[in-house]
Short mmCIF file of C-alpha atoms in Angstrom, two decimals:
data_model
loop_
_atom_site.label_atom_id
_atom_site.label_comp_id
_atom_site.label_asym_id
_atom_site.label_seq_id
_atom_site.Cartn_x
_atom_site.Cartn_y
_atom_site.Cartn_z
CA UNK Q 1 0.00 -0.05 0.05
CA UNK Q 2 1.11 3.50 -0.82
CA UNK Q 3 2.05 5.52 2.38
CA UNK Q 4 -0.20 8.18 1.38
CA UNK Q 5 -3.31 6.18 0.49
CA UNK Q 6 -5.14 7.10 3.90
CA UNK Q 7 -4.87 10.65 3.28
CA UNK Q 8 -5.41 10.75 -0.57
CA UNK Q 9 -8.99 11.28 -0.93
CA UNK Q 10 -9.29 14.40 1.40
CA UNK Q 11 -5.90 15.69 0.10
CA UNK Q 12 -6.95 15.49 -3.49
CA UNK Q 13 -10.32 16.93 -2.91
CA UNK Q 14 -8.80 19.93 -1.18
CA UNK Q 15 -6.47 20.60 -3.92
CA UNK Q 16 -9.33 20.08 -6.54
CA UNK Q 17 -11.16 22.92 -4.54
CA UNK Q 18 -8.48 25.35 -5.55
CA UNK Q 19 -8.13 24.49 -9.18
CA UNK Q 20 -9.79 26.23 -11.96
CA UNK Q 21 -12.93 24.42 -13.04
CA UNK Q 22 -12.84 25.47 -16.81
CA UNK Q 23 -10.13 26.65 -19.28
CA UNK Q 24 -6.73 25.85 -20.13
CA UNK Q 25 -5.34 25.92 -16.64
CA UNK Q 26 -8.10 23.51 -15.47
CA UNK Q 27 -6.40 20.91 -17.71
CA UNK Q 28 -2.74 21.77 -17.08
CA UNK Q 29 -2.81 22.14 -13.28
CA UNK Q 30 -4.32 18.69 -13.05
CA UNK Q 31 -1.90 17.26 -15.47
CA UNK Q 32 0.88 18.37 -13.23
CA UNK Q 33 -0.57 17.70 -9.78
CA UNK Q 34 -2.12 14.25 -10.51
CA UNK Q 35 0.79 12.42 -12.12
CA UNK Q 36 1.81 9.90 -9.63
CA UNK Q 37 3.77 11.95 -7.26
CA UNK Q 38 4.56 10.45 -3.82
CA UNK Q 39 3.34 13.35 -1.91
CA UNK Q 40 6.29 12.94 0.54
CA UNK Q 41 6.22 16.46 1.86
CA UNK Q 42 2.51 16.30 2.71
CA UNK Q 43 2.77 12.85 4.16
CA UNK Q 44 5.77 13.90 6.35
CA UNK Q 45 3.76 16.81 7.68
CA UNK Q 46 0.81 14.48 8.42
CA UNK Q 47 3.23 11.91 10.34
CA UNK Q 48 4.23 15.01 12.63
CA UNK Q 49 0.66 15.95 13.26
CA UNK Q 50 -0.32 12.32 14.10
CA UNK Q 51 2.51 11.89 16.40
CA UNK Q 52 0.87 14.63 18.50
CA UNK Q 53 -2.60 13.08 18.05
CA UNK Q 54 -3.62 16.10 16.02
CA UNK Q 55 -6.05 15.07 13.02
CA UNK Q 56 -4.24 15.23 9.79
CA UNK Q 57 -7.03 17.23 8.27
CA UNK Q 58 -5.78 20.24 10.13
CA UNK Q 59 -2.55 20.00 8.15
CA UNK Q 60 -4.17 19.77 4.60
CA UNK Q 61 -4.02 23.53 3.56
CA UNK Q 62 -0.35 23.89 4.20
CA UNK Q 63 0.76 20.49 3.11
CA UNK Q 64 -1.28 21.15 -0.09
CA UNK Q 65 0.68 24.30 -0.43
CA UNK Q 66 3.92 22.35 -0.18
CA UNK Q 67 2.72 20.09 -2.98
CA UNK Q 68 1.68 23.01 -5.22
CA UNK Q 69 5.12 24.63 -4.67
CA UNK Q 70 7.02 21.36 -5.21
CA UNK Q 71 4.98 20.93 -8.58
CA UNK Q 72 5.66 24.38 -9.65
CA UNK Q 73 9.34 23.91 -9.02
CA UNK Q 74 9.33 20.66 -11.10
CA UNK Q 75 7.41 22.27 -14.08
CA UNK Q 76 9.92 25.19 -14.13
CA UNK Q 77 12.81 22.97 -13.61
CA UNK Q 78 11.78 20.86 -16.82
CA UNK Q 79 11.59 23.89 -19.14
CA UNK Q 80 13.95 24.17 -22.03
CA UNK Q 81 15.91 27.06 -20.49
CA UNK Q 82 16.46 24.92 -17.37
CA UNK Q 83 17.00 21.18 -17.46
CA UNK Q 84 15.10 20.80 -20.68
CA UNK Q 85 13.40 17.47 -19.86
CA UNK Q 86 11.01 15.78 -21.94
CA UNK Q 87 9.65 13.19 -19.52
CA UNK Q 88 8.46 13.27 -15.89
CA UNK Q 89 7.24 10.39 -14.30
CA UNK Q 90 7.02 8.40 -17.41
CA UNK Q 91 4.85 10.98 -19.29
CA UNK Q 92 5.68 14.06 -21.41
CA UNK Q 93 6.61 17.11 -19.29
CA UNK Q 94 4.08 19.95 -19.13
CA UNK Q 95 5.68 22.00 -21.75
CA UNK Q 96 5.95 19.12 -24.09
CA UNK Q 97 2.32 18.06 -23.54
CA UNK Q 98 1.19 21.58 -24.02
CA UNK Q 99 3.74 24.36 -24.52
CA UNK Q 100 6.36 26.35 -22.84
CA UNK Q 101 4.41 29.48 -22.11
CA UNK Q 102 1.47 27.49 -20.73
CA UNK Q 103 4.00 25.47 -18.52
CA UNK Q 104 5.48 28.67 -17.44
CA UNK Q 105 2.24 30.25 -16.39
CA UNK Q 106 0.85 27.05 -14.92
CA UNK Q 107 3.98 27.03 -12.47
CA UNK Q 108 3.29 30.58 -11.59
CA UNK Q 109 -0.42 29.79 -10.92
CA UNK Q 110 0.40 26.94 -8.67
CA UNK Q 111 2.84 29.18 -6.65
CA UNK Q 112 0.16 31.84 -6.33
CA UNK Q 113 -2.39 29.46 -5.14
CA UNK Q 114 -0.15 27.91 -2.69
CA UNK Q 115 0.11 31.26 -0.79
CA UNK Q 116 -3.57 31.67 -1.00
CA UNK Q 117 -4.48 28.39 0.36
CA UNK Q 118 -2.25 28.64 3.48
CA UNK Q 119 -4.61 31.29 4.65
CA UNK Q 120 -7.03 28.60 5.42
CA UNK Q 121 -4.57 27.50 8.19
CA UNK Q 122 -4.41 28.56 11.73
CA UNK Q 123 -1.01 30.25 12.16
CA UNK Q 124 -1.35 31.37 8.54
CA UNK Q 125 0.93 34.30 9.03
CA UNK Q 126 3.88 32.33 10.38
CA UNK Q 127 3.39 29.52 7.75
CA UNK Q 128 3.25 32.06 5.01
CA UNK Q 129 6.78 33.21 6.12
CA UNK Q 130 8.00 29.49 6.47
CA UNK Q 131 6.84 28.76 2.79
CA UNK Q 132 8.18 31.95 1.21
CA UNK Q 133 11.51 31.35 2.96
CA UNK Q 134 11.46 27.87 1.48
CA UNK Q 135 10.85 29.20 -1.88
CA UNK Q 136 13.41 31.94 -1.79
CA UNK Q 137 16.99 32.79 -2.65
CA UNK Q 138 18.19 30.75 0.34
CA UNK Q 139 15.65 27.86 -0.44
CA UNK Q 140 14.45 26.32 -3.57
CA UNK Q 141 15.42 29.06 -6.02
CA UNK Q 142 18.92 29.33 -4.47
CA UNK Q 143 19.24 25.60 -5.08
CA UNK Q 144 18.01 25.64 -8.47
CA UNK Q 145 20.25 28.46 -9.53
CA UNK Q 146 23.30 26.71 -8.09
CA UNK Q 147 22.31 23.49 -9.72
CA UNK Q 148 21.87 25.04 -12.99
CA UNK Q 149 25.12 26.97 -13.20
CA UNK Q 150 27.17 24.16 -11.56
CA UNK Q 151 28.28 26.68 -8.88
CA UNK Q 152 30.97 25.41 -6.83
CA UNK Q 153 29.56 24.66 -3.26
CA UNK Q 154 29.29 21.98 -0.86
CA UNK Q 155 26.68 19.12 -1.24
CA UNK Q 156 25.34 20.13 2.07
CA UNK Q 157 24.51 23.62 0.93
CA UNK Q 158 23.19 22.70 -2.50
CA UNK Q 159 20.96 19.90 -0.97
CA UNK Q 160 19.76 21.90 1.88
CA UNK Q 161 18.45 24.54 -0.52
CA UNK Q 162 17.11 22.58 -3.50
CA UNK Q 163 15.53 19.61 -1.34
CA UNK Q 164 15.95 20.41 2.22
CA UNK Q 165 14.05 23.59 2.10
CA UNK Q 166 10.63 22.19 1.47
CA UNK Q 167 11.02 19.15 3.81
CA UNK Q 168 12.10 21.48 6.52
CA UNK Q 169 8.97 23.54 5.83
CA UNK Q 170 6.90 20.30 5.96
CA UNK Q 171 8.15 19.20 9.47
CA UNK Q 172 8.48 22.54 10.78
CA UNK Q 173 5.10 23.65 9.59
CA UNK Q 174 3.70 20.32 11.24
CA UNK Q 175 5.16 21.35 14.57
CA UNK Q 176 3.90 24.83 14.25
CA UNK Q 177 0.33 23.47 13.78
CA UNK Q 178 0.93 20.79 16.50
CA UNK Q 179 2.66 22.46 19.39
CA UNK Q 180 3.45 25.86 20.83
CA UNK Q 181 6.74 24.50 22.53
CA UNK Q 182 9.56 26.51 20.72
CA UNK Q 183 12.23 24.13 21.55
CA UNK Q 184 10.28 21.21 20.04
CA UNK Q 185 9.64 23.23 16.79
CA UNK Q 186 13.27 24.20 16.60
CA UNK Q 187 14.12 20.36 16.58
CA UNK Q 188 11.56 19.59 14.04
CA UNK Q 189 12.88 22.27 11.90
CA UNK Q 190 16.50 21.02 11.92
CA UNK Q 191 15.14 17.38 11.65
CA UNK Q 192 13.19 18.34 8.41
CA UNK Q 193 16.37 19.99 7.03
CA UNK Q 194 18.35 16.78 7.55
CA UNK Q 195 15.55 14.63 6.14
CA UNK Q 196 15.43 16.61 3.06
CA UNK Q 197 19.20 16.31 2.56
CA UNK Q 198 19.09 12.65 3.26
CA UNK Q 199 16.43 12.38 0.68
CA UNK Q 200 18.72 14.20 -1.84
CA UNK Q 201 21.71 12.19 -0.91
CA UNK Q 202 19.84 8.94 -1.47
CA UNK Q 203 18.45 10.38 -4.84
CA UNK Q 204 22.05 11.16 -5.91
CA UNK Q 205 23.15 7.59 -4.82
CA UNK Q 206 20.42 6.14 -6.97
CA UNK Q 207 21.01 8.06 -10.06
CA UNK Q 208 24.54 7.20 -9.91
CA UNK Q 209 25.66 10.55 -11.62
CA UNK Q 210 26.32 12.75 -8.69
CA UNK Q 211 28.62 15.64 -9.26
CA UNK Q 212 29.78 15.09 -5.67
CA UNK Q 213 32.30 12.46 -4.48
CA UNK Q 214 31.21 9.30 -2.86
CA UNK Q 215 32.98 10.50 0.29
CA UNK Q 216 31.23 13.77 0.45
CA UNK Q 217 27.86 12.12 -0.03
CA UNK Q 218 28.58 9.28 2.48
CA UNK Q 219 29.66 11.76 5.13
CA UNK Q 220 26.49 13.93 4.39
CA UNK Q 221 24.30 10.77 4.77
CA UNK Q 222 25.99 9.78 8.21
CA UNK Q 223 25.72 13.45 9.46
CA UNK Q 224 21.95 13.66 8.41
CA UNK Q 225 21.07 10.28 9.78
CA UNK Q 226 22.82 11.35 13.01
CA UNK Q 227 20.84 14.56 13.34
CA UNK Q 228 17.55 12.83 12.51
CA UNK Q 229 18.46 10.12 15.18
CA UNK Q 230 19.17 12.78 17.71
CA UNK Q 231 15.70 14.47 17.14
CA UNK Q 232 13.96 11.23 17.39
CA UNK Q 233 15.41 10.77 20.87
CA UNK Q 234 15.00 14.28 22.07
CA UNK Q 235 11.34 14.69 20.82
CA UNK Q 236 8.59 13.24 22.84
CA UNK Q 237 6.65 12.44 19.85
CA UNK Q 238 8.58 10.81 16.89
CA UNK Q 239 6.57 8.83 14.55
CA UNK Q 240 7.50 5.38 13.77
CA UNK Q 241 6.63 5.96 10.14
CA UNK Q 242 9.31 8.59 9.75
CA UNK Q 243 11.86 6.26 11.30
CA UNK Q 244 10.87 3.53 8.75
CA UNK Q 245 11.12 6.25 5.85
CA UNK Q 246 14.75 7.11 7.01
CA UNK Q 247 15.59 3.55 7.10
CA UNK Q 248 14.60 3.24 3.47
CA UNK Q 249 16.55 6.20 2.47
CA UNK Q 250 19.64 4.82 4.40
CA UNK Q 251 19.27 1.62 2.48
CA UNK Q 252 19.16 3.47 -0.86
CA UNK Q 253 22.47 5.12 0.07
CA UNK Q 254 23.95 1.67 0.27
CA UNK Q 255 23.29 0.77 -3.22
CA UNK Q 256 26.61 2.21 -4.57
CA UNK Q 257 28.44 0.19 -1.90
CA UNK Q 258 26.85 -3.04 -2.76
CA UNK Q 259 24.90 -3.26 -6.12
CA UNK Q 260 23.38 -6.58 -5.09
CA UNK Q 261 21.32 -4.95 -2.31
CA UNK Q 262 17.68 -5.23 -3.37
CA UNK Q 263 15.30 -2.34 -2.74
CA UNK Q 264 11.65 -2.79 -2.33
CA UNK Y 1 7.76 66.31 -10.52
CA UNK Y 2 7.20 62.56 -10.59
CA UNK Y 3 4.10 61.90 -8.78
CA UNK Y 4 5.82 59.22 -6.85
CA UNK Y 5 8.71 61.34 -5.58
CA UNK Y 6 7.25 61.88 -2.06
CA UNK Y 7 7.05 58.08 -1.38
CA UNK Y 8 10.07 57.04 -3.13
CA UNK Y 9 12.73 56.89 -0.62
CA UNK Y 10 10.64 55.05 1.97
CA UNK Y 11 9.31 52.75 -0.65
CA UNK Y 12 12.51 51.92 -2.20
CA UNK Y 13 14.16 51.24 1.26
CA UNK Y 14 11.37 48.94 2.18
CA UNK Y 15 11.88 46.83 -1.17
CA UNK Y 16 15.51 46.80 -0.65
CA UNK Y 17 15.05 45.24 2.71
CA UNK Y 18 13.57 42.10 1.06
CA UNK Y 19 16.09 41.77 -1.75
CA UNK Y 20 19.04 39.35 -1.42
CA UNK Y 21 22.29 41.33 -0.47
CA UNK Y 22 24.65 39.01 -2.38
CA UNK Y 23 24.68 36.65 -5.25
CA UNK Y 24 22.96 36.77 -8.75
CA UNK Y 25 19.54 37.43 -7.43
CA UNK Y 26 20.88 40.59 -5.70
CA UNK Y 27 21.79 41.99 -8.98
CA UNK Y 28 18.84 40.74 -11.11
CA UNK Y 29 16.01 41.82 -8.79
CA UNK Y 30 17.51 45.35 -8.45
CA UNK Y 31 17.94 45.50 -12.26
CA UNK Y 32 14.30 44.63 -12.79
CA UNK Y 33 12.73 46.72 -9.86
CA UNK Y 34 14.82 49.90 -10.32
CA UNK Y 35 14.43 50.53 -13.94
CA UNK Y 36 12.31 53.71 -14.02
CA UNK Y 37 8.98 52.15 -13.51
CA UNK Y 38 6.17 54.76 -12.63
CA UNK Y 39 5.00 52.86 -9.65
CA UNK Y 40 1.34 53.61 -10.51
CA UNK Y 41 -0.13 50.75 -8.38
CA UNK Y 42 1.62 51.72 -5.13
CA UNK Y 43 0.89 55.36 -6.03
CA UNK Y 44 -2.78 54.77 -6.30
CA UNK Y 45 -2.86 52.76 -3.20
CA UNK Y 46 -1.18 55.59 -1.26
CA UNK Y 47 -3.71 58.07 -2.68
CA UNK Y 48 -6.65 55.98 -1.28
CA UNK Y 49 -4.94 56.06 2.22
CA UNK Y 50 -4.18 59.74 2.19
CA UNK Y 51 -7.87 60.44 1.37
CA UNK Y 52 -8.69 58.88 4.82
CA UNK Y 53 -5.84 60.68 6.51
CA UNK Y 54 -4.06 57.37 6.91
CA UNK Y 55 -0.15 57.66 6.87
CA UNK Y 56 0.99 56.04 3.55
CA UNK Y 57 3.78 54.13 5.37
CA UNK Y 58 1.07 51.76 6.51
CA UNK Y 59 0.46 50.82 2.81
CA UNK Y 60 3.94 50.28 2.01
CA UNK Y 61 4.21 46.36 2.52
CA UNK Y 62 1.17 45.78 0.42
CA UNK Y 63 1.96 48.21 -2.22
CA UNK Y 64 5.65 46.91 -2.62
CA UNK Y 65 4.04 43.57 -2.91
CA UNK Y 66 1.96 44.81 -5.91
CA UNK Y 67 5.04 46.32 -7.40
CA UNK Y 68 6.93 42.98 -7.16
CA UNK Y 69 4.12 41.09 -8.78
CA UNK Y 70 3.83 43.67 -11.50
CA UNK Y 71 7.68 43.38 -12.05
CA UNK Y 72 7.37 39.53 -11.97
CA UNK Y 73 4.81 39.68 -14.62
CA UNK Y 74 6.83 42.02 -16.89
CA UNK Y 75 9.79 39.75 -16.69
CA UNK Y 76 7.87 36.81 -17.61
CA UNK Y 77 5.86 38.49 -20.26
CA UNK Y 78 9.22 39.32 -21.94
CA UNK Y 79 10.62 35.78 -22.17
CA UNK Y 80 11.17 34.30 -25.55
CA UNK Y 81 8.25 31.81 -24.83
CA UNK Y 82 5.97 34.74 -24.15
CA UNK Y 83 6.20 38.06 -26.06
CA UNK Y 84 9.96 37.60 -26.75
CA UNK Y 85 10.91 41.28 -26.10
CA UNK Y 86 14.40 42.53 -26.15
CA UNK Y 87 13.82 45.87 -24.59
CA UNK Y 88 11.81 47.29 -21.57
CA UNK Y 89 12.00 50.82 -20.61
CA UNK Y 90 14.91 51.44 -22.89
CA UNK Y 91 17.14 48.82 -21.74
CA UNK Y 92 17.69 45.13 -22.40
CA UNK Y 93 14.92 42.84 -20.93
CA UNK Y 94 16.13 40.83 -18.02
CA UNK Y 95 16.60 37.67 -20.04
CA UNK Y 96 18.72 39.64 -22.61
CA UNK Y 97 20.94 41.29 -19.83
CA UNK Y 98 21.28 38.10 -18.08
CA UNK Y 99 19.73 34.81 -19.40
CA UNK Y 100 16.33 32.96 -19.67
CA UNK Y 101 16.74 30.75 -16.67
CA UNK Y 102 17.86 33.57 -14.48
CA UNK Y 103 14.92 35.81 -15.66
CA UNK Y 104 12.44 33.01 -14.90
CA UNK Y 105 13.82 32.46 -11.40
CA UNK Y 106 14.15 36.12 -10.64
CA UNK Y 107 10.45 36.42 -11.60
CA UNK Y 108 9.56 33.53 -9.27
CA UNK Y 109 11.58 34.97 -6.47
CA UNK Y 110 9.78 38.37 -6.73
CA UNK Y 111 6.38 36.54 -6.61
CA UNK Y 112 7.42 34.56 -3.50
CA UNK Y 113 8.65 37.66 -1.77
CA UNK Y 114 5.49 39.55 -2.50
CA UNK Y 115 3.53 37.10 -0.50
CA UNK Y 116 6.05 37.12 2.28
CA UNK Y 117 6.00 41.08 2.69
CA UNK Y 118 2.25 41.16 2.91
CA UNK Y 119 2.70 39.55 6.39
CA UNK Y 120 4.02 42.87 7.54
CA UNK Y 121 0.56 44.40 7.03
CA UNK Y 122 -2.34 44.47 9.32
CA UNK Y 123 -5.23 42.52 7.57
CA UNK Y 124 -2.43 40.38 6.22
CA UNK Y 125 -4.68 37.47 5.68
CA UNK Y 126 -7.19 39.35 3.73
CA UNK Y 127 -4.71 41.10 1.61
CA UNK Y 128 -3.10 37.70 0.62
CA UNK Y 129 -6.30 36.56 -0.60
CA UNK Y 130 -6.68 39.81 -2.61
CA UNK Y 131 -3.17 39.42 -4.06
CA UNK Y 132 -3.43 35.98 -4.98
CA UNK Y 133 -6.85 36.49 -6.69
CA UNK Y 134 -5.33 39.23 -8.59
CA UNK Y 135 -2.29 37.03 -9.62
CA UNK Y 136 -4.63 33.98 -10.70
CA UNK Y 137 -6.52 32.51 -13.40
CA UNK Y 138 -9.14 35.07 -13.29
CA UNK Y 139 -6.60 37.77 -12.87
CA UNK Y 140 -3.08 38.42 -14.29
CA UNK Y 141 -2.29 34.97 -15.45
CA UNK Y 142 -5.77 34.60 -17.10
CA UNK Y 143 -5.15 37.83 -19.05
CA UNK Y 144 -1.58 36.82 -20.03
CA UNK Y 145 -2.95 33.55 -21.45
CA UNK Y 146 -5.73 35.20 -23.33
CA UNK Y 147 -3.41 37.92 -24.67
CA UNK Y 148 -0.84 35.28 -25.75
CA UNK Y 149 -3.10 33.01 -27.53
CA UNK Y 150 -5.25 35.85 -28.90
CA UNK Y 151 -8.37 34.24 -27.35
CA UNK Y 152 -11.57 35.67 -28.69
CA UNK Y 153 -12.89 37.58 -25.86
CA UNK Y 154 -14.24 41.12 -25.03
CA UNK Y 155 -11.85 43.86 -24.52
CA UNK Y 156 -13.43 44.29 -21.16
CA UNK Y 157 -12.72 40.94 -20.15
CA UNK Y 158 -9.09 40.92 -21.33
CA UNK Y 159 -8.25 44.33 -19.79
CA UNK Y 160 -9.94 43.48 -16.45
CA UNK Y 161 -7.66 40.52 -16.15
CA UNK Y 162 -4.27 41.69 -17.48
CA UNK Y 163 -4.34 45.03 -16.13
CA UNK Y 164 -7.44 45.66 -14.04
CA UNK Y 165 -6.67 42.98 -11.51
CA UNK Y 166 -3.57 44.57 -9.89
CA UNK Y 167 -5.11 48.21 -10.12
CA UNK Y 168 -8.28 46.66 -8.43
CA UNK Y 169 -6.01 45.11 -5.79
CA UNK Y 170 -4.32 48.49 -5.17
CA UNK Y 171 -7.45 50.49 -4.52
CA UNK Y 172 -9.30 47.60 -2.77
CA UNK Y 173 -6.21 47.04 -0.58
CA UNK Y 174 -5.88 50.57 0.25
CA UNK Y 175 -9.56 50.69 1.31
CA UNK Y 176 -9.09 47.37 3.53
CA UNK Y 177 -6.16 49.14 5.30
CA UNK Y 178 -8.13 52.44 5.55
CA UNK Y 179 -11.72 51.71 6.56
CA UNK Y 180 -13.93 48.92 8.11
CA UNK Y 181 -16.95 50.14 5.93
CA UNK Y 182 -17.83 47.24 3.58
CA UNK Y 183 -19.81 49.42 1.27
CA UNK Y 184 -17.02 51.76 0.84
CA UNK Y 185 -14.58 48.91 0.26
CA UNK Y 186 -16.86 47.44 -2.41
CA UNK Y 187 -17.03 50.77 -4.38
CA UNK Y 188 -13.10 51.19 -4.13
CA UNK Y 189 -12.82 47.55 -5.49
CA UNK Y 190 -15.12 48.21 -8.53
CA UNK Y 191 -13.35 51.58 -8.89
CA UNK Y 192 -9.95 50.12 -8.99
CA UNK Y 193 -10.92 47.71 -11.70
CA UNK Y 194 -12.41 50.46 -13.80
CA UNK Y 195 -9.25 52.39 -13.40
CA UNK Y 196 -7.10 49.46 -14.56
CA UNK Y 197 -9.18 48.99 -17.61
CA UNK Y 198 -9.15 52.67 -18.42
CA UNK Y 199 -5.40 52.65 -18.00
CA UNK Y 200 -5.22 49.70 -20.58
CA UNK Y 201 -7.69 51.34 -22.85
CA UNK Y 202 -5.47 54.53 -22.97
CA UNK Y 203 -2.39 52.13 -23.58
CA UNK Y 204 -4.08 50.56 -26.47
CA UNK Y 205 -4.99 53.98 -27.87
CA UNK Y 206 -1.43 55.20 -27.47
CA UNK Y 207 0.18 52.08 -29.05
CA UNK Y 208 -2.23 52.40 -32.01
CA UNK Y 209 -2.13 48.79 -32.70
CA UNK Y 210 -4.91 47.24 -30.71
CA UNK Y 211 -6.71 44.31 -31.78
CA UNK Y 212 -10.01 45.75 -30.72
CA UNK Y 213 -12.04 48.13 -32.62
CA UNK Y 214 -12.09 51.88 -31.96
CA UNK Y 215 -15.69 51.63 -31.24
CA UNK Y 216 -15.27 48.90 -28.48
CA UNK Y 217 -12.36 50.82 -27.00
CA UNK Y 218 -14.34 53.98 -26.92
CA UNK Y 219 -17.25 52.36 -25.32
CA UNK Y 220 -15.11 50.75 -22.71
CA UNK Y 221 -13.49 54.07 -21.99
CA UNK Y 222 -16.79 55.84 -21.47
CA UNK Y 223 -18.09 53.02 -19.38
CA UNK Y 224 -14.88 53.06 -16.98
CA UNK Y 225 -14.90 56.83 -16.80
CA UNK Y 226 -18.55 56.60 -15.85
CA UNK Y 227 -17.89 54.09 -13.19
CA UNK Y 228 -14.88 56.11 -11.60
CA UNK Y 229 -17.01 59.19 -11.72
CA UNK Y 230 -19.74 57.51 -9.80
CA UNK Y 231 -17.35 56.06 -7.23
CA UNK Y 232 -15.93 59.64 -6.74
CA UNK Y 233 -19.35 61.01 -6.06
CA UNK Y 234 -20.48 58.13 -3.76
CA UNK Y 235 -17.31 57.85 -1.64
CA UNK Y 236 -16.79 60.37 1.18
CA UNK Y 237 -13.14 60.39 0.50
CA UNK Y 238 -11.96 60.41 -3.24
CA UNK Y 239 -8.42 61.93 -3.73
CA UNK Y 240 -8.06 64.73 -6.15
CA UNK Y 241 -4.88 63.20 -7.42
CA UNK Y 242 -6.83 60.31 -8.75
CA UNK Y 243 -9.29 62.53 -10.53
CA UNK Y 244 -6.22 64.24 -12.22
CA UNK Y 245 -4.81 60.74 -13.17
CA UNK Y 246 -8.14 59.79 -14.70
CA UNK Y 247 -8.42 62.95 -16.61
CA UNK Y 248 -4.98 62.40 -18.09
CA UNK Y 249 -5.81 58.80 -19.11
CA UNK Y 250 -9.02 60.30 -20.86
CA UNK Y 251 -6.84 62.73 -22.65
CA UNK Y 252 -4.73 59.79 -24.01
CA UNK Y 253 -7.83 57.92 -25.16
CA UNK Y 254 -8.38 61.25 -27.36
CA UNK Y 255 -5.32 60.68 -29.35
CA UNK Y 256 -6.85 58.68 -32.08
CA UNK Y 257 -9.66 61.10 -32.62
CA UNK Y 258 -7.62 64.07 -32.74
CA UNK Y 259 -3.82 63.31 -33.48
CA UNK Y 260 -2.99 67.06 -32.96
CA UNK Y 261 -3.76 66.69 -29.21
CA UNK Y 262 -0.71 67.21 -27.56
CA UNK Y 263 0.16 65.12 -24.41
CA UNK Y 264 2.36 66.25 -21.52
#
């Protein structure tokens, strides 16, 4: 069973409620959003909420906003002036299926809608800051810029911006909705960043064409796992599901060491 | 004297406070934002505030957000996959001065920052809804799509989306900050839309290459002027400066009728 299945119906219905009901954008936004994405950012936010016995429904607006932002960043990443990709999740990328201008504007629409839907959350003001920081020059966009121009920087910095920022927003956002304890929020924030970095390390291991050395990636993997383990021991509530997810990522990082390791 | 001069220093300082201090985006955001734009949307918001004796400083976060969104839309409009323009305000467009990917991401950054800075306003939640609506499929992006694909629609619909939406947000936003009187806010909202439409009509008259008939443009001009005049008579506070601005736009619409009319 897909990890996200228990949440899927309510989550999709909420996303649908923000999409245009007719016109070109009605088609393009759905093409981009309902394409078999794993919904890992929303899922990890829900995991935080459930560890505090908070109904996951309270996290839907912010987690949907994260998914909209993630999707916008993929659409723009795929454009000819960026990575110029023709396939995404086994289907033509949005600009191939439609055209460049439509893909550009569809991404922009998803970004605008993300900020709109956060206003349905309690703590809307704080969460808006969290999301815009994640989107900005020290977050997603900083990472995209570094990636595209092969700027010389550490894997840690690149991964923390291009992937860590949104995972950080997910876990941090979950903790903002779940607890008023500042110390715990801070730990979730750091833990989210480490989780995103680990996810990207695992991705680089899987792709096998990382521009970073095996040594640097392995060091970063160990550092991130260590940070997440520390968090799991310090926090009163750390969901088993996140521990399982981290273990799976660790396994993926092992692939280069032992090509025979099978991954489920 | 430029209409915006009294506000310029404080306004620019506020915008600066949100821009990256180093790196590529530090340069590109300033190139785009400080390029001689007339700041008409911020200016018209300040005019509303001052008519209620509210210090214009209270409107700076939202008006700067409007300017960021306006600038993002111009950057993306100029891209090769959109209008493919090489000059903007007498200088190379952003993607010509830098490159396409950088221009794309700079636009995205400005859009994200716009939503971030609104959170400095009172009424942040409401204003976020106002801005995202202005940006969306029934606002700016809807207008850009119609414009690009020459969709058959009325001048009224096209102009209300591509230009009216942000002027509407400016005057409506000003009224949200200035008064709790719902009836007055509604009038400002309608008046802002009419002002934006009139601005675009004047622009089409000036360019002389409108895809709409002189008859349709003239009708729309008269309708918009009529709506603004009604608003100015109904509202207790209607700034003289806006009346002067409307008169100037009306004059610009006269050019096609009488090419000898001189415009200051």
